[in-house]
Tab-separated table of C-alpha atoms in Angstrom:
chain	number	residue	atom	x	y	z
A	1	UNK	CA	0.000	0.000	0.000
A	2	UNK	CA	1.457	3.376	-1.002
A	3	UNK	CA	1.294	6.687	0.799
A	4	UNK	CA	-1.129	7.933	-1.836
A	5	UNK	CA	-3.652	5.168	-1.211
A	6	UNK	CA	-3.275	4.654	2.534
A	7	UNK	CA	-6.250	5.484	4.744
A	8	UNK	CA	-8.886	6.111	2.070
A	9	UNK	CA	-11.686	6.251	4.639
A	10	UNK	CA	-9.659	8.397	7.023
A	11	UNK	CA	-8.781	10.984	4.391
A	12	UNK	CA	-12.429	11.572	3.502
A	13	UNK	CA	-13.220	11.905	7.207
A	14	UNK	CA	-10.513	14.582	7.343
A	15	UNK	CA	-12.021	16.255	4.257
A	16	UNK	CA	-15.424	16.300	5.979
A	17	UNK	CA	-13.869	17.830	9.089
A	18	UNK	CA	-12.214	20.541	7.009
A	19	UNK	CA	-15.522	21.164	5.200
A	20	UNK	CA	-17.205	22.051	8.499
A	21	UNK	CA	-14.118	23.957	9.667
A	22	UNK	CA	-14.454	26.363	6.733
A	23	UNK	CA	-18.253	26.423	7.000
A	24	UNK	CA	-17.990	27.692	10.595
A	25	UNK	CA	-15.233	30.091	9.566
A	26	UNK	CA	-17.332	31.732	6.864
A	27	UNK	CA	-20.469	31.719	9.036
A	28	UNK	CA	-18.511	33.779	11.583
A	29	UNK	CA	-17.595	36.242	8.828
A	30	UNK	CA	-21.214	36.524	7.642
A	31	UNK	CA	-22.686	36.995	11.125
A	32	UNK	CA	-21.595	40.614	11.564
A	33	UNK	CA	-23.453	41.672	8.420
A	34	UNK	CA	-26.598	39.707	9.255
A	35	UNK	CA	-26.657	41.260	12.728
A	36	UNK	CA	-25.733	44.770	11.550
A	37	UNK	CA	-29.132	46.375	12.074
A	38	UNK	CA	-29.774	45.159	15.659
A	39	UNK	CA	-26.124	45.818	16.627
A	40	UNK	CA	-26.265	49.415	15.385
A	41	UNK	CA	-29.570	49.977	17.177
A	42	UNK	CA	-28.478	48.510	20.507
A	43	UNK	CA	-25.016	50.090	20.609
A	44	UNK	CA	-26.213	53.398	19.075
A	45	UNK	CA	-23.658	53.250	16.278
A	46	UNK	CA	-23.534	55.393	13.166
A	47	UNK	CA	-22.842	53.668	9.869
A	48	UNK	CA	-19.310	55.098	9.935
A	49	UNK	CA	-18.683	53.656	13.405
A	50	UNK	CA	-20.099	50.286	12.433
A	51	UNK	CA	-18.002	50.286	9.264
A	52	UNK	CA	-14.846	50.886	11.281
A	53	UNK	CA	-15.774	48.106	13.703
A	54	UNK	CA	-16.394	45.732	10.809
A	55	UNK	CA	-13.078	46.769	9.236
A	56	UNK	CA	-11.248	45.941	12.486
A	57	UNK	CA	-11.726	42.270	11.589
A	58	UNK	CA	-9.059	42.716	8.901
A	59	UNK	CA	-6.493	44.468	11.144
A	60	UNK	CA	-4.377	41.320	11.538
A	61	UNK	CA	-6.133	39.155	8.944
A	62	UNK	CA	-3.500	39.442	6.205
A	63	UNK	CA	-0.500	39.405	8.535
A	64	UNK	CA	-1.658	36.275	10.321
A	65	UNK	CA	-2.255	34.565	6.962
A	66	UNK	CA	1.425	34.984	6.094
A	67	UNK	CA	2.844	34.189	9.539
A	68	UNK	CA	0.717	31.112	10.223
A	69	UNK	CA	1.225	29.958	6.636
A	70	UNK	CA	4.963	29.908	7.329
A	71	UNK	CA	4.380	28.055	10.602
A	72	UNK	CA	2.457	25.375	8.704
A	73	UNK	CA	5.784	24.166	7.296
A	74	UNK	CA	7.096	23.595	10.825
A	75	UNK	CA	4.060	22.703	12.979
A	76	UNK	CA	1.543	19.958	12.269
A	77	UNK	CA	-1.535	21.424	10.606
A	78	UNK	CA	-3.890	19.434	12.868
A	79	UNK	CA	-2.733	21.541	15.834
A	80	UNK	CA	-2.833	24.818	13.928
A	81	UNK	CA	-6.409	24.141	12.845
A	82	UNK	CA	-7.419	23.237	16.397
A	83	UNK	CA	-5.806	26.382	17.804
A	84	UNK	CA	-7.566	28.614	15.257
A	85	UNK	CA	-10.990	27.088	15.962
A	86	UNK	CA	-10.586	27.433	19.735
A	87	UNK	CA	-9.383	31.041	19.467
A	88	UNK	CA	-12.178	32.196	17.181
A	89	UNK	CA	-14.754	30.490	19.437
A	90	UNK	CA	-13.339	32.167	22.556
A	91	UNK	CA	-13.245	35.485	20.670
A	92	UNK	CA	-17.062	35.576	20.797
A	93	UNK	CA	-17.224	35.358	24.615
A	94	UNK	CA	-16.511	39.035	25.532
A	95	UNK	CA	-19.610	40.113	23.597
A	96	UNK	CA	-21.742	37.801	25.716
A	97	UNK	CA	-20.404	39.291	28.944
A	98	UNK	CA	-20.230	42.963	28.031
A	99	UNK	CA	-21.591	44.224	24.728
A	100	UNK	CA	-19.970	47.539	23.827
A	101	UNK	CA	-18.168	49.009	20.820
A	102	UNK	CA	-14.756	48.381	22.433
A	103	UNK	CA	-15.447	44.694	23.098
A	104	UNK	CA	-16.889	44.304	19.614
A	105	UNK	CA	-13.681	45.740	18.114
A	106	UNK	CA	-11.486	43.512	20.292
A	107	UNK	CA	-13.562	40.462	19.384
A	108	UNK	CA	-13.431	41.179	15.655
A	109	UNK	CA	-9.683	41.789	15.700
A	110	UNK	CA	-9.009	38.502	17.492
A	111	UNK	CA	-11.464	36.738	15.198
A	112	UNK	CA	-9.743	38.106	12.098
A	113	UNK	CA	-6.286	37.145	13.333
A	114	UNK	CA	-7.405	33.563	13.987
A	115	UNK	CA	-9.489	33.193	10.822
A	116	UNK	CA	-7.085	34.778	8.332
A	117	UNK	CA	-4.968	31.631	7.833
A	118	UNK	CA	-7.951	29.247	7.893
A	119	UNK	CA	-8.269	28.561	4.178
A	120	UNK	CA	-4.570	28.162	3.228
A	121	UNK	CA	-3.868	25.964	6.271
A	122	UNK	CA	-6.956	23.844	5.559
A	123	UNK	CA	-5.792	23.360	1.956
A	124	UNK	CA	-2.297	22.478	3.184
A	125	UNK	CA	-3.769	19.896	5.581
A	126	UNK	CA	-5.994	18.426	2.869
A	127	UNK	CA	-3.133	18.030	0.392
A	128	UNK	CA	-1.267	15.866	2.899
A	129	UNK	CA	-3.991	13.247	2.375
A	130	UNK	CA	-4.537	13.453	-1.394
A	131	UNK	CA	-1.869	13.163	-4.115
A	132	UNK	CA	-1.788	15.807	-6.826
A	133	UNK	CA	-3.860	13.861	-9.368
A	134	UNK	CA	-6.685	13.276	-6.833
A	135	UNK	CA	-7.057	16.773	-5.431
A	136	UNK	CA	-9.747	18.246	-7.702
A	137	UNK	CA	-12.745	16.731	-5.886
A	138	UNK	CA	-11.566	17.286	-2.287
A	139	UNK	CA	-10.549	20.841	-3.179
A	140	UNK	CA	-14.075	21.403	-4.457
A	141	UNK	CA	-15.345	20.074	-1.111
A	142	UNK	CA	-13.518	22.893	0.672
A	143	UNK	CA	-14.948	25.468	-1.742
A	144	UNK	CA	-18.436	24.147	-1.070
A	145	UNK	CA	-17.751	24.325	2.678
A	146	UNK	CA	-16.899	28.019	2.384
A	147	UNK	CA	-20.043	28.724	0.360
A	148	UNK	CA	-22.135	26.643	2.758
A	149	UNK	CA	-21.002	28.701	5.731
A	150	UNK	CA	-21.346	32.042	3.957
A	151	UNK	CA	-24.792	31.442	2.498
A	152	UNK	CA	-26.594	28.244	3.385
A	153	UNK	CA	-26.235	28.773	7.142
A	154	UNK	CA	-27.562	32.343	6.863
A	155	UNK	CA	-31.268	31.441	7.280
A	156	UNK	CA	-30.485	29.596	10.509
A	157	UNK	CA	-28.416	32.514	11.827
A	158	UNK	CA	-31.099	35.072	10.977
A	159	UNK	CA	-33.765	32.893	12.611
A	160	UNK	CA	-31.716	32.894	15.827
A	161	UNK	CA	-31.241	36.679	15.627
A	162	UNK	CA	-34.956	37.289	15.089
A	163	UNK	CA	-36.070	34.864	17.817
A	164	UNK	CA	-33.398	35.344	20.486
A	165	UNK	CA	-31.296	38.397	19.554
A	166	UNK	CA	-27.862	38.889	18.042
A	167	UNK	CA	-26.066	37.884	21.253
A	168	UNK	CA	-27.556	34.398	20.939
A	169	UNK	CA	-26.234	34.053	17.392
A	170	UNK	CA	-22.682	34.769	18.576
A	171	UNK	CA	-23.140	32.276	21.424
A	172	UNK	CA	-24.367	29.539	19.102
A	173	UNK	CA	-21.426	29.945	16.722
A	174	UNK	CA	-18.998	29.941	19.656
A	175	UNK	CA	-20.493	26.654	20.889
A	176	UNK	CA	-20.427	25.159	17.402
A	177	UNK	CA	-16.758	26.102	17.072
A	178	UNK	CA	-15.903	24.444	20.378
A	179	UNK	CA	-17.856	21.310	19.434
A	180	UNK	CA	-15.918	21.120	16.175
A	181	UNK	CA	-12.685	21.502	18.152
A	182	UNK	CA	-13.612	18.580	20.407
A	183	UNK	CA	-14.433	16.366	17.429
A	184	UNK	CA	-11.280	17.403	15.565
A	185	UNK	CA	-9.164	16.623	18.625
A	186	UNK	CA	-10.358	13.051	18.237
A	187	UNK	CA	-10.369	12.576	14.449
A	188	UNK	CA	-7.749	15.074	13.262
A	189	UNK	CA	-4.592	13.400	12.014
A	190	UNK	CA	-1.624	14.498	9.925
A	191	UNK	CA	-1.679	13.085	6.413
A	192	UNK	CA	0.980	10.654	5.130
A	193	UNK	CA	1.905	12.878	2.174
A	194	UNK	CA	4.508	15.238	3.587
A	195	UNK	CA	6.066	18.231	1.949
A	196	UNK	CA	9.311	16.428	1.201
A	197	UNK	CA	10.154	13.273	-0.576
A	198	UNK	CA	6.775	12.348	-2.064
A	199	UNK	CA	5.107	13.127	-5.312
A	200	UNK	CA	1.892	13.695	-3.425
A	201	UNK	CA	3.073	16.889	-1.891
A	202	UNK	CA	4.131	18.671	-4.999
A	203	UNK	CA	3.113	16.451	-7.837
A	204	UNK	CA	5.729	15.378	-10.340
A	205	UNK	CA	6.827	18.836	-11.406
A	206	UNK	CA	9.219	20.004	-8.747
A	207	UNK	CA	11.358	23.015	-9.321
A	208	UNK	CA	14.349	21.080	-10.550
A	209	UNK	CA	12.468	18.137	-11.895
A	210	UNK	CA	10.497	20.298	-14.303
A	211	UNK	CA	13.589	21.719	-15.847
A	212	UNK	CA	15.369	18.418	-15.937
A	213	UNK	CA	12.511	16.798	-17.758
A	214	UNK	CA	11.849	19.670	-20.082
A	215	UNK	CA	15.286	20.802	-21.183
A	216	UNK	CA	13.601	23.785	-22.844
A	217	UNK	CA	15.153	27.180	-23.213
A	218	UNK	CA	11.995	28.966	-22.088
A	219	UNK	CA	12.296	27.985	-18.422
A	220	UNK	CA	12.283	30.599	-15.667
A	221	UNK	CA	15.407	31.468	-13.696
A	222	UNK	CA	15.761	30.176	-10.167
A	223	UNK	CA	15.324	33.582	-8.547
A	224	UNK	CA	14.379	37.099	-9.575
A	225	UNK	CA	14.218	40.460	-7.784
A	226	UNK	CA	11.026	40.569	-5.746
A	227	UNK	CA	10.147	44.038	-6.991
A	228	UNK	CA	10.386	42.824	-10.601
A	229	UNK	CA	7.908	40.046	-9.886
A	230	UNK	CA	5.433	42.206	-7.968
A	231	UNK	CA	5.550	44.981	-10.582
A	232	UNK	CA	5.059	42.614	-13.504
A	233	UNK	CA	1.942	43.164	-15.571
A	234	UNK	CA	0.575	39.769	-14.586
A	235	UNK	CA	0.947	40.320	-10.830
A	236	UNK	CA	-0.446	43.860	-10.996
A	237	UNK	CA	-3.443	42.651	-13.009
A	238	UNK	CA	-4.088	39.781	-10.610
A	239	UNK	CA	-3.810	42.027	-7.554
A	240	UNK	CA	-6.125	44.626	-9.068
A	241	UNK	CA	-8.800	42.063	-9.910
A	242	UNK	CA	-8.303	40.327	-6.555
A	243	UNK	CA	-8.621	43.607	-4.634
A	244	UNK	CA	-11.870	44.430	-6.444
A	245	UNK	CA	-13.258	40.931	-5.889
A	246	UNK	CA	-12.441	41.114	-2.183
A	247	UNK	CA	-14.117	44.533	-1.991
A	248	UNK	CA	-17.270	42.905	-3.386
A	249	UNK	CA	-16.961	40.037	-0.912
A	250	UNK	CA	-16.682	42.541	1.934
A	251	UNK	CA	-19.706	44.473	0.687
A	252	UNK	CA	-21.627	41.208	0.707
A	253	UNK	CA	-20.733	40.174	4.234
A	254	UNK	CA	-20.906	43.621	5.889
A	255	UNK	CA	-23.393	45.831	4.039
A	256	UNK	CA	-25.614	43.715	1.789
A	257	UNK	CA	-28.016	42.554	4.556
A	258	UNK	CA	-28.589	46.146	5.722
A	259	UNK	CA	-29.028	47.308	2.123
A	260	UNK	CA	-31.690	44.694	1.469
A	261	UNK	CA	-33.527	45.650	4.675
A	262	UNK	CA	-33.294	49.449	4.493
A	263	UNK	CA	-33.348	50.097	0.766
A	264	UNK	CA	-35.179	47.131	-0.747
A	265	UNK	CA	-37.559	46.661	2.194
A	266	UNK	CA	-37.010	42.950	2.806
A	267	UNK	CA	-37.377	41.476	6.275
A	268	UNK	CA	-34.333	40.062	8.025
A	269	UNK	CA	-35.646	36.523	7.532
A	270	UNK	CA	-36.086	37.143	3.803
A	271	UNK	CA	-32.534	38.478	3.663
A	272	UNK	CA	-31.310	35.232	5.225
A	273	UNK	CA	-32.832	33.245	2.383
A	274	UNK	CA	-31.621	35.653	-0.307
A	275	UNK	CA	-28.084	35.210	1.057
A	276	UNK	CA	-28.266	31.547	0.034
A	277	UNK	CA	-28.377	32.412	-3.667
A	278	UNK	CA	-24.876	33.911	-4.117
A	279	UNK	CA	-23.459	30.925	-2.228
A	280	UNK	CA	-25.313	28.547	-4.513
A	281	UNK	CA	-24.187	30.571	-7.520
A	282	UNK	CA	-20.555	30.281	-6.410
A	283	UNK	CA	-20.868	26.520	-5.925
A	284	UNK	CA	-22.215	26.121	-9.455
A	285	UNK	CA	-20.268	28.804	-11.331
A	286	UNK	CA	-16.789	28.212	-9.936
A	287	UNK	CA	-16.412	24.598	-11.167
A	288	UNK	CA	-18.001	25.494	-14.511
A	289	UNK	CA	-15.693	28.456	-15.049
A	290	UNK	CA	-12.722	26.315	-14.052
A	291	UNK	CA	-13.757	23.652	-16.543
A	292	UNK	CA	-14.241	26.296	-19.256
A	293	UNK	CA	-10.810	27.787	-18.595
A	294	UNK	CA	-9.173	24.372	-18.745
A	295	UNK	CA	-11.089	23.547	-21.924
A	296	UNK	CA	-9.919	26.767	-23.579
A	297	UNK	CA	-6.313	25.964	-22.690
A	298	UNK	CA	-6.680	22.472	-24.155
A	299	UNK	CA	-7.891	24.016	-27.408
A	300	UNK	CA	-4.775	26.163	-27.656
A	301	UNK	CA	-6.154	29.439	-26.288
A	302	UNK	CA	-3.385	31.340	-24.488
A	303	UNK	CA	-3.479	31.512	-20.713
A	304	UNK	CA	-3.682	35.291	-21.041
A	305	UNK	CA	-7.255	34.868	-22.253
A	306	UNK	CA	-8.223	31.431	-20.886
A	307	UNK	CA	-7.190	32.522	-17.388
A	308	UNK	CA	-6.408	36.237	-17.287
A	309	UNK	CA	-9.195	37.673	-19.413
A	310	UNK	CA	-11.748	35.252	-18.001
A	311	UNK	CA	-10.741	35.975	-14.402
A	312	UNK	CA	-10.911	39.734	-14.983
A	313	UNK	CA	-14.183	39.507	-16.915
A	314	UNK	CA	-16.077	37.904	-14.028
A	315	UNK	CA	-15.013	40.819	-11.812
A	316	UNK	CA	-16.306	43.346	-14.356
A	317	UNK	CA	-19.597	41.448	-14.785
A	318	UNK	CA	-20.056	41.280	-11.007
A	319	UNK	CA	-19.358	44.993	-10.780
A	320	UNK	CA	-21.954	45.725	-13.447
A	321	UNK	CA	-24.563	43.711	-11.538
A	322	UNK	CA	-23.710	45.571	-8.319
A	323	UNK	CA	-23.893	48.982	-10.012
A	324	UNK	CA	-27.290	48.016	-11.435
A	325	UNK	CA	-28.762	46.992	-8.054
A	326	UNK	CA	-29.734	50.513	-6.862
A	327	UNK	CA	-31.873	50.998	-9.976
A	328	UNK	CA	-33.932	47.859	-9.347
A	329	UNK	CA	-36.982	47.538	-7.077
A	330	UNK	CA	-37.460	44.576	-4.778
A	331	UNK	CA	-38.265	41.510	-6.838
A	332	UNK	CA	-36.746	38.826	-9.084
A	333	UNK	CA	-34.518	41.235	-11.043
A	334	UNK	CA	-32.905	42.562	-7.857
A	335	UNK	CA	-32.414	39.065	-6.476
A	336	UNK	CA	-30.787	38.013	-9.769
A	337	UNK	CA	-28.458	41.039	-9.636
A	338	UNK	CA	-27.507	40.182	-6.041
A	339	UNK	CA	-26.761	36.596	-7.050
A	340	UNK	CA	-24.503	37.610	-9.950
A	341	UNK	CA	-22.782	40.457	-8.104
A	342	UNK	CA	-21.697	38.333	-5.171
A	343	UNK	CA	-20.975	34.922	-6.658
A	344	UNK	CA	-18.794	34.756	-9.765
A	345	UNK	CA	-16.155	37.391	-8.877
A	346	UNK	CA	-14.430	34.989	-6.475
A	347	UNK	CA	-13.300	32.922	-9.466
A	348	UNK	CA	-10.596	35.518	-10.083
A	349	UNK	CA	-8.754	34.279	-6.973
A	350	UNK	CA	-8.266	30.902	-8.658
A	351	UNK	CA	-7.041	32.376	-11.946
A	352	UNK	CA	-4.769	34.763	-10.080
A	353	UNK	CA	-2.969	31.869	-8.373
A	354	UNK	CA	-2.613	30.011	-11.664
A	355	UNK	CA	-1.206	33.052	-13.480
A	356	UNK	CA	1.256	33.775	-10.686
A	357	UNK	CA	2.384	30.153	-10.951
A	358	UNK	CA	3.292	30.783	-14.592
A	359	UNK	CA	5.561	33.766	-14.010
A	360	UNK	CA	6.984	33.335	-10.485
A	361	UNK	CA	9.907	30.944	-9.832
A	362	UNK	CA	8.865	28.125	-7.441
A	363	UNK	CA	11.450	29.180	-4.851
A	364	UNK	CA	9.695	32.554	-4.566
A	365	UNK	CA	6.113	31.487	-5.199
A	366	UNK	CA	5.041	31.195	-1.558
A	367	UNK	CA	6.290	34.665	-0.680
A	368	UNK	CA	4.764	36.329	-3.739
A	369	UNK	CA	1.412	34.631	-3.230
A	370	UNK	CA	1.450	35.668	0.431
A	371	UNK	CA	2.057	39.299	-0.553
A	372	UNK	CA	-0.682	39.076	-3.193
A	373	UNK	CA	-3.130	37.814	-0.562
A	374	UNK	CA	-2.189	40.724	1.705
A	375	UNK	CA	-2.836	43.208	-1.105
A	376	UNK	CA	-6.205	41.712	-2.017
A	377	UNK	CA	-7.466	41.505	1.565
A	378	UNK	CA	-6.608	45.158	2.205
A	379	UNK	CA	-9.971	45.742	0.513
A	380	UNK	CA	-11.585	44.175	3.561
A	381	UNK	CA	-9.957	46.769	5.788
A	382	UNK	CA	-10.834	49.758	3.585
A	383	UNK	CA	-14.293	48.967	2.164
A	384	UNK	CA	-16.450	48.838	5.341
A	385	UNK	CA	-15.177	52.169	6.673
A	386	UNK	CA	-15.515	53.927	3.313
A	387	UNK	CA	-19.064	52.620	2.838
A	388	UNK	CA	-20.077	53.679	6.345
A	389	UNK	CA	-18.701	57.175	5.739
A	390	UNK	CA	-20.618	57.443	2.454
A	391	UNK	CA	-23.900	56.409	4.080
A	392	UNK	CA	-23.563	58.868	6.972
A	393	UNK	CA	-22.627	61.818	4.749
A	394	UNK	CA	-25.212	61.292	2.017
A	395	UNK	CA	-28.446	63.300	1.879
A	396	UNK	CA	-30.262	60.248	3.265
A	397	UNK	CA	-29.050	56.810	4.393
A	398	UNK	CA	-30.871	55.196	1.460
A	399	UNK	CA	-29.125	57.516	-0.991
A	400	UNK	CA	-25.831	56.651	0.697
A	401	UNK	CA	-26.413	52.927	0.357
A	402	UNK	CA	-27.309	53.342	-3.312
A	403	UNK	CA	-24.326	55.556	-4.141
A	404	UNK	CA	-21.940	53.279	-2.240
A	405	UNK	CA	-23.131	50.202	-4.124
A	406	UNK	CA	-22.830	51.977	-7.472
A	407	UNK	CA	-19.351	53.267	-6.582
A	408	UNK	CA	-18.142	49.788	-5.594
A	409	UNK	CA	-19.667	48.333	-8.747
A	410	UNK	CA	-18.030	50.966	-10.928
A	411	UNK	CA	-14.654	50.304	-9.338
A	412	UNK	CA	-14.999	46.572	-10.028
A	413	UNK	CA	-15.875	47.258	-13.676
A	414	UNK	CA	-12.794	49.442	-14.143
A	415	UNK	CA	-10.559	46.987	-12.256
A	416	UNK	CA	-11.774	44.098	-14.399
A	417	UNK	CA	-11.224	45.944	-17.668
A	418	UNK	CA	-7.764	47.215	-16.687
A	419	UNK	CA	-6.824	43.774	-15.378
A	420	UNK	CA	-7.798	42.151	-18.673
A	421	UNK	CA	-5.732	44.677	-20.620
A	422	UNK	CA	-2.683	44.374	-18.364
A	423	UNK	CA	-2.321	40.631	-17.881
A	424	UNK	CA	0.382	39.154	-20.100
A	425	UNK	CA	2.083	36.078	-18.612
A	426	UNK	CA	3.999	35.128	-21.778
A	427	UNK	CA	5.580	38.573	-22.139
A	428	UNK	CA	6.460	38.613	-18.431
A	429	UNK	CA	8.081	35.173	-18.627
A	430	UNK	CA	10.165	36.135	-21.643
A	431	UNK	CA	11.262	39.362	-19.980
A	432	UNK	CA	12.309	37.439	-16.862
A	433	UNK	CA	14.191	34.852	-18.925
A	434	UNK	CA	15.996	37.589	-20.883
A	435	UNK	CA	16.889	39.350	-17.619
A	436	UNK	CA	18.379	36.126	-16.198
A	437	UNK	CA	20.210	35.288	-19.438
A	438	UNK	CA	21.872	38.677	-19.447
A	439	UNK	CA	23.239	37.908	-15.985
A	440	UNK	CA	24.172	34.310	-16.694
A	441	UNK	CA	21.609	32.775	-14.330
A	442	UNK	CA	20.544	29.162	-14.764
A	443	UNK	CA	17.077	27.970	-15.606
A	444	UNK	CA	15.275	25.607	-13.257
A	445	UNK	CA	11.553	25.626	-13.920
A	446	UNK	CA	9.139	24.171	-16.421
A	447	UNK	CA	8.620	25.729	-19.870
A	448	UNK	CA	5.563	27.544	-21.123
A	449	UNK	CA	2.258	25.712	-21.106
A	450	UNK	CA	0.688	24.319	-24.266
A	451	UNK	CA	-0.654	27.077	-26.449
A	452	UNK	CA	1.809	29.654	-25.086
A	453	UNK	CA	4.694	29.079	-27.482
């Protein structure tokens, strides 16, 4: 029995545990937006104040993603996952004892620091159980877990808020997190596929192996100046699209529920059910878009268009749907716009990783991707505060909500268009190769993908 086939039942149990780990994680993120109206009423907060409190979640979000991601190479992921779940559960407790703006800020900051690394560490843990050629389905399981927590749990959360108050919703999620921790303590194990010495960890295309097998002259150098990589057209395009997509994601989790209540006139329970639709849209659209991108590549379409243009286009389309929302009355058209605006843009995160993998040497890939994540998630820190300021300084709150949504939508449209025009992985690769050749550096990575010659 090989490492890749050992413990088939166990690895799917681990995948199920990670599914619920991310579901709880994203439910915690969504809770603040679903409870926005009662929180603002009880704590007498302006929209600007609430926006700043919501933004506090992202104070240490990006930094912890990088730091804990580095720790994942040295500490078993089972313990990192357990620690994160316990911390974000305990982070809810101060609100149950003393509900005030200061405790809400402290809780959100601790929650963000513990939840920031959740997805990359969960993926790292999962890949220790599944070899490269078997990762598509379990990876999709994690994506579904995220969507499940962000959308499908929303009706249950809103029902608790309506029946028992927003404090009860925080309490329930804290208990659920601790229950998951207890179960994980029993079932959580480290996978047999380590990061060294197995094909399962990195597939068959290691940094040196790819070059050795390829022997092509279009392979990347071993190392390049970090500034050159970050200022490449491909990285700038990916960061721009990723920033816009994360701004939309933040609008969804923080301000969409209040918008649907105050502007569209839906009840909080109706909002809970509407929140299911973008999650369902993401679960359906993401695999289909991934399949379409892969199909285009197989037919010889360049990655610039099969990945870059497609990833930027979904951001622009989402932005157009968001900008259209304020012009639509409550009804099917508005619900459809909400579904499109807050579902397909997240696909750009997947294409951004793939494009970075084409132009960044493997030895520097982790660092560049970590910096890219930090740049994208800065939108989570900026967007809530800006939106709150717009609402409070508009002629009326409704006008502020409408203008803020249109402004965010317009930004996403521009970011998507500029991203599509900028992205050029082939040109970036050739520039990097020429730079290395002029300095006599060796080549160590795989050549251009099919259709890129």
